[in-house]
Coordinates of C-alpha atoms in Angstrom, one line a residue:
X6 CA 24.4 11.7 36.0
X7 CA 22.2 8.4 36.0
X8 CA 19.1 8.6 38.2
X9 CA 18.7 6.8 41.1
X10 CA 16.0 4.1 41.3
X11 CA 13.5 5.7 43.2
X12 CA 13.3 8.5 40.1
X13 CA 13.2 4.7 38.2
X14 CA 10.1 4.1 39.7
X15 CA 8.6 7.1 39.4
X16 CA 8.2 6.9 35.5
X17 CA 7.6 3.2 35.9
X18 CA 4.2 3.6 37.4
X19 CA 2.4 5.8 34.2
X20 CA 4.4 3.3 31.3
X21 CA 2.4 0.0 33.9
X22 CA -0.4 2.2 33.6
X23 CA 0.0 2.6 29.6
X24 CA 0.5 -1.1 29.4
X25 CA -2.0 -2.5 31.2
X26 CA -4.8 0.0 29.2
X27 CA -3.2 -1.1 25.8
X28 CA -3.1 -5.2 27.1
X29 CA -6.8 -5.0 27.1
X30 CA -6.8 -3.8 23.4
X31 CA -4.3 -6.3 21.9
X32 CA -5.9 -9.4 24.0
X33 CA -8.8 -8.5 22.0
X34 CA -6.4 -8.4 18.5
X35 CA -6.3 -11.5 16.3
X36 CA -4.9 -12.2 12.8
X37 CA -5.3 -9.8 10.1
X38 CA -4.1 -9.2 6.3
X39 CA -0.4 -10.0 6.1
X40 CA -0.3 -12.0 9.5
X41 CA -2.0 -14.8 7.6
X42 CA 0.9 -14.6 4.5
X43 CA 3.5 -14.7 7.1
X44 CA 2.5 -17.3 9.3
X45 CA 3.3 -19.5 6.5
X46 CA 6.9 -18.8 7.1
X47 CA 6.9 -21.0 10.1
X48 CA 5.1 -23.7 8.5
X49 CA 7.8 -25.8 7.9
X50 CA 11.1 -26.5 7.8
X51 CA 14.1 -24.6 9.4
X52 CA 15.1 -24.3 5.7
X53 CA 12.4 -23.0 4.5
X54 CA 12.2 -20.3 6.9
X55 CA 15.4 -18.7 6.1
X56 CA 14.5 -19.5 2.4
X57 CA 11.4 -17.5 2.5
X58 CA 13.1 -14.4 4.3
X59 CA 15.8 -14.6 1.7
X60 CA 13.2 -14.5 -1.1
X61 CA 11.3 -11.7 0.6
X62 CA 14.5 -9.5 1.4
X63 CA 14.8 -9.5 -2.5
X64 CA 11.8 -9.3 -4.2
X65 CA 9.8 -7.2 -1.2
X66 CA 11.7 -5.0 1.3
X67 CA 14.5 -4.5 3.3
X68 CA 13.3 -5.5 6.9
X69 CA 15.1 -8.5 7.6
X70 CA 14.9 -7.3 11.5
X71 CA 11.5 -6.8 11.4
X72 CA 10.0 -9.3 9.5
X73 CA 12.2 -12.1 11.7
X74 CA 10.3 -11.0 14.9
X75 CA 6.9 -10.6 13.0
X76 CA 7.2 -14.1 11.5
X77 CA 8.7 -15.8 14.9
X78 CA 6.1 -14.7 16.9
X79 CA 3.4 -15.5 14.6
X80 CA 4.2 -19.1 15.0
X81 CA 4.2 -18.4 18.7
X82 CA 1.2 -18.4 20.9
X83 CA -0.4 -15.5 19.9
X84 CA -0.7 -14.5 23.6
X85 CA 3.0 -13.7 23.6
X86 CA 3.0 -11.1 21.2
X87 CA -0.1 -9.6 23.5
X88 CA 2.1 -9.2 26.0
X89 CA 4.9 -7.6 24.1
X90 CA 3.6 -5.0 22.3
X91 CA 1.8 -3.6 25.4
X92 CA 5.2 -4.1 26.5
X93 CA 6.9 -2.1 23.7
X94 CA 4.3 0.2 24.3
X95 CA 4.8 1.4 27.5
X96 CA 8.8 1.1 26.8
X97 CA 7.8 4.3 24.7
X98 CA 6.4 6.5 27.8
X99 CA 9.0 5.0 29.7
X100 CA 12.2 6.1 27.5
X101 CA 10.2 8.7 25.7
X102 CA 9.8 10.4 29.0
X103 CA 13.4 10.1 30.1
X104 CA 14.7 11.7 27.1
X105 CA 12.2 14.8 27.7
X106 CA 13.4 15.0 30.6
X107 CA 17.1 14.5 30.6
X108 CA 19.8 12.7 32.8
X109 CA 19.6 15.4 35.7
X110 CA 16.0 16.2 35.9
X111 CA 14.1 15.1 39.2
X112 CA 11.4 17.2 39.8
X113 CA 8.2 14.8 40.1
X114 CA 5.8 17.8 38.2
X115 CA 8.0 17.6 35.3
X116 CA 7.6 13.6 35.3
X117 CA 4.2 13.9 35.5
X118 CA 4.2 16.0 32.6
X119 CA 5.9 14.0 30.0
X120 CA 4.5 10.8 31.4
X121 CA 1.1 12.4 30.7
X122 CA 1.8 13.5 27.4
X123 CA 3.0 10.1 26.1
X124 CA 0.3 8.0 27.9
X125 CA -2.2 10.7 26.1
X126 CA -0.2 10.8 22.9
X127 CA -0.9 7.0 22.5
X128 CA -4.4 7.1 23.9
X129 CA -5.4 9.5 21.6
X130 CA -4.2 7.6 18.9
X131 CA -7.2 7.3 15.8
X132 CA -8.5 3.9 14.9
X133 CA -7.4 4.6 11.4
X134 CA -4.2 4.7 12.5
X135 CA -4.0 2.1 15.0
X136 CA -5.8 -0.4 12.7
X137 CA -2.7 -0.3 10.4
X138 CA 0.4 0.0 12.5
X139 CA -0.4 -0.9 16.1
X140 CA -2.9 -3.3 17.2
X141 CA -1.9 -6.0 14.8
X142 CA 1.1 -8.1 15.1
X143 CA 2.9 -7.5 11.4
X144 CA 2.0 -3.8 11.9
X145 CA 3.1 -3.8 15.3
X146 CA 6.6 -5.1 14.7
X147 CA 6.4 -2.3 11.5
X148 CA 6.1 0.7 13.6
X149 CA 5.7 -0.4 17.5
X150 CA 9.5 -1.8 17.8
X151 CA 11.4 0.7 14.9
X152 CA 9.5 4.0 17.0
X153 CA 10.8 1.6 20.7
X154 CA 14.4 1.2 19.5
X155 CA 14.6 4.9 18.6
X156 CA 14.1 5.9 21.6
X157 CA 15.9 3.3 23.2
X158 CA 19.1 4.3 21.1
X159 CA 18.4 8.4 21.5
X160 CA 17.8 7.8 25.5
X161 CA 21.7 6.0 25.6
X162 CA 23.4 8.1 23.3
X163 CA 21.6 10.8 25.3
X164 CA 23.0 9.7 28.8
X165 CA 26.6 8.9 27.0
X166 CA 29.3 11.2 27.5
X167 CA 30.0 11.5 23.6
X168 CA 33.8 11.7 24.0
X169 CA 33.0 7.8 26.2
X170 CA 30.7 6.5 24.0
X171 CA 30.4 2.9 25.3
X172 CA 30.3 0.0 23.2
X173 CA 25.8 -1.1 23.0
X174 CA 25.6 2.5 21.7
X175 CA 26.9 1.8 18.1
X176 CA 25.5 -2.0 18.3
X177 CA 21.4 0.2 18.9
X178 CA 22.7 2.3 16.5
X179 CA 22.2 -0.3 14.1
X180 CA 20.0 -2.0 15.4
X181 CA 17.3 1.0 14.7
X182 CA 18.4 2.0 11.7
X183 CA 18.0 -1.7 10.0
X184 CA 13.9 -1.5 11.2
X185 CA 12.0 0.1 8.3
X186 CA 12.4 2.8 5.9
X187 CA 11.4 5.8 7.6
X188 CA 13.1 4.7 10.7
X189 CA 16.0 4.1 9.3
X190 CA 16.8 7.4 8.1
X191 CA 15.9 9.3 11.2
X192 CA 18.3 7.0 13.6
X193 CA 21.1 8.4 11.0
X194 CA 19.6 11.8 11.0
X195 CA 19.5 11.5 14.8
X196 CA 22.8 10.9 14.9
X197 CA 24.4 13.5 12.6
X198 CA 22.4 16.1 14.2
X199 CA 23.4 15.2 17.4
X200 CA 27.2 15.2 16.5
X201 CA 26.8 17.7 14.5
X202 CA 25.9 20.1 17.7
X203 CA 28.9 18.5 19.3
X204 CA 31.3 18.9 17.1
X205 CA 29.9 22.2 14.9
X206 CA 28.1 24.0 17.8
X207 CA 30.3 23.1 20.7
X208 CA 33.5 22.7 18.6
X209 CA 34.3 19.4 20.4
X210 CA 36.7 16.8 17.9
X211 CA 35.3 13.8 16.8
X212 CA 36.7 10.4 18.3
X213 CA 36.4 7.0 17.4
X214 CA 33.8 6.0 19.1
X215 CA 31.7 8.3 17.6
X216 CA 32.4 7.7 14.1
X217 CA 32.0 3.7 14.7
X218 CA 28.3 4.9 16.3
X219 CA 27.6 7.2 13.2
X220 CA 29.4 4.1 10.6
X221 CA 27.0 1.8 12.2
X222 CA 23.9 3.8 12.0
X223 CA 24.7 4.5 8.4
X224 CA 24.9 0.7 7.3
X225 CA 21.9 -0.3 9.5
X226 CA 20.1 2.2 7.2
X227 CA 21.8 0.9 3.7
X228 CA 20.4 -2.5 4.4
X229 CA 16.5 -1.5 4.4
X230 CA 17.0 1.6 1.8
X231 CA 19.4 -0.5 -0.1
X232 CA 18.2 -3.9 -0.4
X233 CA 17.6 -5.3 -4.0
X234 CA 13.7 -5.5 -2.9
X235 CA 13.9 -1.4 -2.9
X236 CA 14.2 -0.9 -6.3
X237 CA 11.9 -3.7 -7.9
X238 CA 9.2 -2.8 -5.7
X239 CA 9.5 1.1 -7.0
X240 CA 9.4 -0.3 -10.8
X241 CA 6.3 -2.4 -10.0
X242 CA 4.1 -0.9 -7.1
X243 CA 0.7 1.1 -8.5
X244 CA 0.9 4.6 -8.2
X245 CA -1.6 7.3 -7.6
X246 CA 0.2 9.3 -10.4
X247 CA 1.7 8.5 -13.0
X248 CA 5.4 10.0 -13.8
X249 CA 7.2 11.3 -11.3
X250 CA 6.9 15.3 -11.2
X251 CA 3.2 14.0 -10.7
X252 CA 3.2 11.7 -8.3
X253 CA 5.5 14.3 -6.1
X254 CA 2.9 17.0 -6.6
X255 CA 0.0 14.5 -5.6
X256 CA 1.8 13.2 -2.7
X257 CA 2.7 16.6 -1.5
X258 CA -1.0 17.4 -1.8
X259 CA -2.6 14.6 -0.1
X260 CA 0.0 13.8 2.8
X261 CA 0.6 17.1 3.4
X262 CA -3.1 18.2 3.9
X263 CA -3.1 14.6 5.9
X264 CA -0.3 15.5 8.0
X265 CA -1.3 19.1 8.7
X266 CA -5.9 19.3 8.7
X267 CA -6.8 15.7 9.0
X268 CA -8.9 14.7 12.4
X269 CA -6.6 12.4 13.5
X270 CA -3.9 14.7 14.2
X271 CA -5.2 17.2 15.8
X272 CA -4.4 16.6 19.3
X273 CA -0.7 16.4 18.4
X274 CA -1.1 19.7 16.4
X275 CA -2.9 21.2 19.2
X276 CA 0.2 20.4 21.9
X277 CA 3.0 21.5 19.8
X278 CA 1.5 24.7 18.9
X279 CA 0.2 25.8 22.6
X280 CA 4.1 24.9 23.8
X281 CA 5.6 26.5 21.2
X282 CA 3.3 29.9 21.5
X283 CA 4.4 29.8 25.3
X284 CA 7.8 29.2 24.6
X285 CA 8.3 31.8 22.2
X286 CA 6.0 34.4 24.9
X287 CA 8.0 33.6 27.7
X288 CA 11.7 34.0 26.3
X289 CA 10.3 37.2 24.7
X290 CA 12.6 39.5 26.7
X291 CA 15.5 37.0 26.1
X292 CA 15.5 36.9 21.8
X293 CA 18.0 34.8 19.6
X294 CA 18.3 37.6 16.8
X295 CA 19.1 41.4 17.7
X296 CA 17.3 43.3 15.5
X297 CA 14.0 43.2 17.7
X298 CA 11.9 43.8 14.8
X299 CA 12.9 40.1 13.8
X300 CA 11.6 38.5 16.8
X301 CA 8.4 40.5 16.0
X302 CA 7.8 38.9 12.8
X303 CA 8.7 35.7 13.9
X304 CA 5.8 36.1 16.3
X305 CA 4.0 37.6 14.0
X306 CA 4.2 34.3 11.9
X307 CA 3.5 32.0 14.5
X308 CA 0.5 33.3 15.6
X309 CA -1.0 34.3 12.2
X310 CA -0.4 30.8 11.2
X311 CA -1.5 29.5 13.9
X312 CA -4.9 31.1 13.6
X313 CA -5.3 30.1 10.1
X314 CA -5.0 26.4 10.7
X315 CA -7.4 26.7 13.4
X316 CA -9.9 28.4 11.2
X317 CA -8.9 25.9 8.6
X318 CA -10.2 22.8 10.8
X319 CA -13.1 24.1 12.2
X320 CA -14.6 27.0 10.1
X321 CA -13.3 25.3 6.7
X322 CA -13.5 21.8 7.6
X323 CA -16.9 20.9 6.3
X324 CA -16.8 22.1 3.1
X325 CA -12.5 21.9 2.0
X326 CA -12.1 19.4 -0.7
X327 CA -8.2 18.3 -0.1
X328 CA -8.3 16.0 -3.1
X329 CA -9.0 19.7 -5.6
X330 CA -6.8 22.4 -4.8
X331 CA -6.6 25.8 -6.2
X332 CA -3.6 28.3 -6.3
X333 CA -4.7 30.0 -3.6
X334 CA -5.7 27.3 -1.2
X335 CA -2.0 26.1 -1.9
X336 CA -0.6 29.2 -1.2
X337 CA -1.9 29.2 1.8
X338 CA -1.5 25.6 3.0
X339 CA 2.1 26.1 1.8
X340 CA 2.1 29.7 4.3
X341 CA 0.4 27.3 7.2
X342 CA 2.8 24.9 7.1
X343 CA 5.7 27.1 6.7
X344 CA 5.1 29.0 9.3
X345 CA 3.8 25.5 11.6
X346 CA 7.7 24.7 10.9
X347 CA 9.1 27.8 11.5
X348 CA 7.4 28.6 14.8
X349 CA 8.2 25.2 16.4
X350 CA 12.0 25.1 15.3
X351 CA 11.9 29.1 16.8
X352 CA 10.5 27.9 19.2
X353 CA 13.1 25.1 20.1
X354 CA 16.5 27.5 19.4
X355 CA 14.9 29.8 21.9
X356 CA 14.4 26.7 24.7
X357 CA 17.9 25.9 23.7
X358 CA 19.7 29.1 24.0
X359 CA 21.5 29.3 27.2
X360 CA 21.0 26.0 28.5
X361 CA 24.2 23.7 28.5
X362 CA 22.0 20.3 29.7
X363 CA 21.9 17.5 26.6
X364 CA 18.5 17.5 26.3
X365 CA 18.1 21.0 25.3
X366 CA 19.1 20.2 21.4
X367 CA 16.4 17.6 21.5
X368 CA 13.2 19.9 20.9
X369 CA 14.8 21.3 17.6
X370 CA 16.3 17.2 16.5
X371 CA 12.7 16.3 16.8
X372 CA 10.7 18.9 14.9
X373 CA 13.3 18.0 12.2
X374 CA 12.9 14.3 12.6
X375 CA 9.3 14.8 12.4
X376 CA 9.0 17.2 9.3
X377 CA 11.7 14.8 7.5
X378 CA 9.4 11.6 8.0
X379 CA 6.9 12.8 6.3
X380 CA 8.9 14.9 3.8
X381 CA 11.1 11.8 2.6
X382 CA 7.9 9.9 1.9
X383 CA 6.3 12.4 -1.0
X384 CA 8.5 10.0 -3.6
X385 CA 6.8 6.7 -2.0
X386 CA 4.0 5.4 -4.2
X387 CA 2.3 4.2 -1.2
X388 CA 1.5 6.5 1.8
X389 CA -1.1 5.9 4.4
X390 CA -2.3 6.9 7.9
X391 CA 0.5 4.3 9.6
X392 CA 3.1 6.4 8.0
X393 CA 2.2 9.4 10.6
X394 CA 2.9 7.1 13.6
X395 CA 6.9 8.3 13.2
X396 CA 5.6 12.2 13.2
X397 CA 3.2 12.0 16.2
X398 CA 5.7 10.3 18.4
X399 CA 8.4 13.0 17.1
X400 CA 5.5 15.8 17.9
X401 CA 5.1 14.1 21.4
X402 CA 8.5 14.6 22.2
X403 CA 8.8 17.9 21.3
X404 CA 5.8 18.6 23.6
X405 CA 7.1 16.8 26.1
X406 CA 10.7 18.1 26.4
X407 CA 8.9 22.2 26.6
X408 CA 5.8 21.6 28.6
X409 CA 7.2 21.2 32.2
X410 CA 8.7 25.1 31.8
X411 CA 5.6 26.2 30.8
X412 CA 3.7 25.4 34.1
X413 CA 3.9 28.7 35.6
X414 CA 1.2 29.7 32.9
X415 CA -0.4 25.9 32.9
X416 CA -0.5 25.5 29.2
X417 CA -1.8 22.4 29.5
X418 CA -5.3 23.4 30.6
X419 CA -5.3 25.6 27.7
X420 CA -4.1 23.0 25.4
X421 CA -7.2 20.9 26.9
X422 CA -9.9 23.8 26.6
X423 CA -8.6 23.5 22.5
X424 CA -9.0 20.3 22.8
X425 CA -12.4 19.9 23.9
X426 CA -13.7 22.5 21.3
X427 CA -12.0 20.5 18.2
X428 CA -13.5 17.0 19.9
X429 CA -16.4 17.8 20.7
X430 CA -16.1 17.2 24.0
X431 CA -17.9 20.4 25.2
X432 CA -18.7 18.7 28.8
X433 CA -14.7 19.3 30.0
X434 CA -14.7 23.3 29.1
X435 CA -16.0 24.6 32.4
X436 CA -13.1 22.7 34.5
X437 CA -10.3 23.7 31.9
X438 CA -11.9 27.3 31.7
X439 CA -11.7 26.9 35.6
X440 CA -8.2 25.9 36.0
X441 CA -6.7 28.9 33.5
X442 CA -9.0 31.3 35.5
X443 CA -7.2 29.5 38.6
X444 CA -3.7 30.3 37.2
X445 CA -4.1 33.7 36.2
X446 CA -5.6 34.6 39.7
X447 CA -2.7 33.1 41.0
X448 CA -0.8 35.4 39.8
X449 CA -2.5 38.7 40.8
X450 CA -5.1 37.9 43.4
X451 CA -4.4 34.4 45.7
X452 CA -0.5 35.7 46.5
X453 CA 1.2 32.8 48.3
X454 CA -1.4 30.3 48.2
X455 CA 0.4 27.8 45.7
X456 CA -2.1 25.0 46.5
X457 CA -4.3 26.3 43.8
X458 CA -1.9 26.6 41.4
X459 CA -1.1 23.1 42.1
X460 CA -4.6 22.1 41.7
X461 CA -5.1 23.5 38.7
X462 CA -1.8 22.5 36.9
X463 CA -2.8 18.8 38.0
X464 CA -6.7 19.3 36.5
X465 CA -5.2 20.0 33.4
X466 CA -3.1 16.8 33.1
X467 CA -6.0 15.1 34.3
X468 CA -8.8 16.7 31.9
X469 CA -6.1 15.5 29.0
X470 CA -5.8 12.2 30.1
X471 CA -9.7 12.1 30.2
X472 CA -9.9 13.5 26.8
X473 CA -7.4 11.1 25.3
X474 CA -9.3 7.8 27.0
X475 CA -12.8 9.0 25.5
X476 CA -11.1 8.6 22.4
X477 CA -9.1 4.9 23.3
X478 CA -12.7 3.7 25.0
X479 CA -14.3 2.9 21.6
X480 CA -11.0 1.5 20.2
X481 CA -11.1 -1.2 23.3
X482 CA -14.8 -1.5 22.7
X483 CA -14.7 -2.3 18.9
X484 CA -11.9 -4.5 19.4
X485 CA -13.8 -6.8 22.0
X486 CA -16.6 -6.4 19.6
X487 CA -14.9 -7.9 16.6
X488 CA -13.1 -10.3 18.3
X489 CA -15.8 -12.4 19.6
X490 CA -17.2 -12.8 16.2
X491 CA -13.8 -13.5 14.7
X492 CA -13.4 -16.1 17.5
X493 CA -17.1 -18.1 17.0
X494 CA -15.5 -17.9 12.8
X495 CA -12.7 -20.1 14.1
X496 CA -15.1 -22.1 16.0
X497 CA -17.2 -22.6 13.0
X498 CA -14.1 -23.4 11.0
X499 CA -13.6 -26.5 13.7
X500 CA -16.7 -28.0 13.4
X501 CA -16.7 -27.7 10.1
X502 CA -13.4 -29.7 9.5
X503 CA -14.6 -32.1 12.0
X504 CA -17.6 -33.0 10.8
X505 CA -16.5 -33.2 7.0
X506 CA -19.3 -31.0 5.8
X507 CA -19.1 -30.8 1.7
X508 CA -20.9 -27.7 2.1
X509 CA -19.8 -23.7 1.8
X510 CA -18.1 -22.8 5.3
X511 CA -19.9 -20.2 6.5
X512 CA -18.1 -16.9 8.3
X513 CA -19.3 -13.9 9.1
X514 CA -17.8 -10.4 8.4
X515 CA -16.7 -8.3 11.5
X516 CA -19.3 -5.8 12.3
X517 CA -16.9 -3.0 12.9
X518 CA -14.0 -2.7 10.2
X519 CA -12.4 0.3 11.9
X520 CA -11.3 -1.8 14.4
X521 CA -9.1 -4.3 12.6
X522 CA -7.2 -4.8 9.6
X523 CA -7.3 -6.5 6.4
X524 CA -9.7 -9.4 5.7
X525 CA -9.8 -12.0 2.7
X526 CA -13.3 -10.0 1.9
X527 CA -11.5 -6.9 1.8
X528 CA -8.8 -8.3 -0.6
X529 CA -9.0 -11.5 -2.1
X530 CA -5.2 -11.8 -2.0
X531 CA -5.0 -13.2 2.0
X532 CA -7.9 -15.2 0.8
X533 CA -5.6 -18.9 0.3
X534 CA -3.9 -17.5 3.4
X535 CA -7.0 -17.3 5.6
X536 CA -7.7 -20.9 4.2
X537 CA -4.5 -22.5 5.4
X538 CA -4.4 -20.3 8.5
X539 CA -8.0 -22.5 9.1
X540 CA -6.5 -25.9 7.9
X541 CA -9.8 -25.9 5.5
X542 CA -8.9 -27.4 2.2
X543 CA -7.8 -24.9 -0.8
X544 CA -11.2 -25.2 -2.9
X545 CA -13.1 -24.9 0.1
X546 CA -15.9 -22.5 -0.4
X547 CA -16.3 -19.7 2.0
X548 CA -19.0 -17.3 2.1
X549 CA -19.2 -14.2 4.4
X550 CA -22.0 -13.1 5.2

């Protein structure tokens, strides 16, 4: 059953609100790193356009899709690609939030839940991250539109009746699949696991329909993980180990203590462990094994885990060395994050037992998603903080989809009191503090006066959102910062061509390298770029200063 529009506009108003914050970031973004390489793309002919993306689907990678739209728009105005990321952007709280939700839920709490979560989800987003894979137009069409067209695809085959599977479904199937590598493999892992609980779990046959969805998926995914580019780049790209039983043990050891202890991810962490804790609490009475002593040490593990990552990034944090690891320390990073995984799938069979609604699988399809984005990269010789973009959004949904059942005990406020201890953002702990105490009393002391419970639900949302735009402020802030000295460069660049000046052009470096990407001084390989992408002459000298 299709919402009416009314329910439309209820979710439209947070993904306007999400757009509008993230237009004031990327009005402030300009060209970085490989923006200035593929600009060139569009710098002549017809010809030499598709020539240049034939050249690059062989020798660099597979993402004919994505490297189109990165390369058309960057011989657009660039203000058209401000306007459609923001776009994109708010397409993911928008679709993000239906799919937490489902086809038949209406309540305006639960929209205000996962609205919140996805607005703070990308708010809370680290400049480390952001610097790489959103707020600059390559990187934006590298993880922005793949994560947009995921959800896209997931919300339709979602709302399909699988046995009337209509005929766009196979054609998003594709067209998410054929985005980028990691992408790629978890639209085709979306969609096994999804007919694999229709067909396996509900013992429903397979049609047609669903095959040519599932076919489609599979050969959007061939062309990015198949392409000849694949393969030469894996003989030739540098990696941080040499053979590969090493490089697997170094890349388990360095994205897995990125994934699971750096800063950057603790917000996400935070979420997905308080809803998962409830979860498992509330359906305590209502187990999925029989032998109760199971369920114990399932909770057992959860919360034991649990505790140990939270001494691991705060008591541990300043003094663990992630780069040395001993037996021990791996033992027990290997215990944290075994037990991480095991909690939160736990977590999800237990919020899908008994419930017959679609979006009930999606909790546990998620935490798998996200564990396999991450896992299927330990064989890649190059890993970096845009690679945890697919495993945030993955973790956001999973939050999202459990947190509305969860409001009878408001574990949002204590998901913010967490948060404001591992932010530092000590000023918020009276209010969330306040609102648990609220809750509680609700319970035993204020009888029928729901108003409070009310009011303390919504100061928890609210205290999150708060939280999450303390940390987006300085992004916006070091964006503007960077970009009016990147604009008087250009200006510099203008009167230097104009007035023929056979001296050095002179440019100065952006005060606040967080808050962009790749410059020629960083790498001297976008330096020819940067000098076309000026229309200075090739042995023009440039110094930064």
């Amino acid at each position: 059953m299709r919402p009416n529009n009314k329910e439309q506009y209820k979710l439209l108003i947070p993904s306007v609100l999400l757009f509008l914050l993230t237009l004031m970031v990327t009005f402030q973004v300009r060209f970085y790193g490989d923006d200035f390489f593929y600009a060139r793309f569009t710098s002549s002919t017809f010809h030499y356009f598709l020539t240049r993306h034939i050249e690059h689907y062989k020798m660099a990678n597979g993402r004919v899709i994505v490297h189109l739209l990165a390369t058309i728009f960057l011989g657009l105005p660039l203000y058209l690609w401000q306007l459609i990321n923001p776009l994109l952007l708010g397409g993911i709280v928008y679709f993000g939030s239906k799919i937490a939700l489902g086809p038949t839920e209406k309540k305006l709490a639960a929209m205000i839940s996962t609205s919140t979560i996805f607005i703070s989800a990308i708010l809370f987003l680290d400049p480390t991250i952001t610097r790489q894979s959103i707020y600059w137009l390559t990187g934006s069409f590298n993880y922005v539109y793949p994560i947009f067209v995921l959800l896209l695809y997931w919300y339709y085959l979602s709302i399909a009746k699988l046995d009337t599977i209509k005929w766009y479904v196979p054609l998003l199937a594709f067209l998410s699949a054929a985005t980028v590598e990691q992408v790629s493999l978890m639209t085709f892992g979306l969609t096994v696991l999804i007919l694999f609980e229709y067909a396996i779990v509900k013992k429903n046959p397979i049609n047609k329909m669903q095959m040519i969805t599932l076919l489609s998926a599979a050969v959007g995914m061939l062309t990015v993980i198949a392409c000849p580019a694949v393969f030469l780049r894996a003989s030739i790209e540098d990696a941080p180990a040499l053979g590969f039983l090493n490089l697997l043990k170094y890349n388990l050891k360095i994205q897995g203590t990125t994934f699971l202890f750096s800063p950057m991810m603790l917000p996400y962490h935070v979420f997905a462990m308080s809803v998962s804790l409830g979860t498992i609490l509330k359906h305590k009475k209502t187990p999925i094994f029989q032998r109760k002593w199971v369920e114990n040490a399932l909770l057992i593990l959860c919360s034991s885990s649990y505790i140990s990552w939270f001494w691991q990034v705060t008591v541990k944090a300043s003094t663990a060395n992630y780069q040395i690891l001993t037996i021990k320390q791996a033992i027990f990073f290997t215990f944290i994050m075994a037990g991480y995984f095991i909690s939160l799938l736990y977590a999800a069979l237990l919020f899908y037992k008994g419930r017959s609604c679609p979006k009930s699988v999606f909790p546990a399809i998620s935490i798998i998603l996200c564990f396999g984005s991450q896992l299927m990269m330990v064989i890649s010789p190059v890993y970096g903080p845009r690679n945890l973009v697919v495993a945030i959004f993955m973790l956001t949904l999973y939050t999202a989809s459990l947190m509305p059942a969860l409001h009878p005990i408001n574990i949002c406020a204590v998901s913010a009191t967490f948060l404001c201890f591992l932010l530092n953002k000590l000023y918020f702990l009276p209010f969330t503090t306040g609102a648990i105490l609220v809750t509680y009393q609700n319970h035993t002391i204020l009888g029928q006066k729901i108003r409070y419970k009310k009011a303390s639900l919504i100061s928890g949302y609210l205290i999150i959102i708060l939280l999450s735009f303390s940390v987006f402020l300085p992004t916006l802030q070091g964006y503007a910062k960077n970009a009016v000295i990147y604009d008087h460069n250009l200006q510099l660049a203008e009167e230097y061509k104009k007035e023929g000046i056979s001296q050095p052009l002179e440019q100065n470096i952006l005060p606040l390298e967080t808050y962009g990407w790749a410059m020629p001084y960083h790498n001297p390989y976008y330096d020819p770029y940067y000098r076309l992408y000026l229309g200075v002459d090739m042995d023009t000298e440039i110094i930064w200063k």
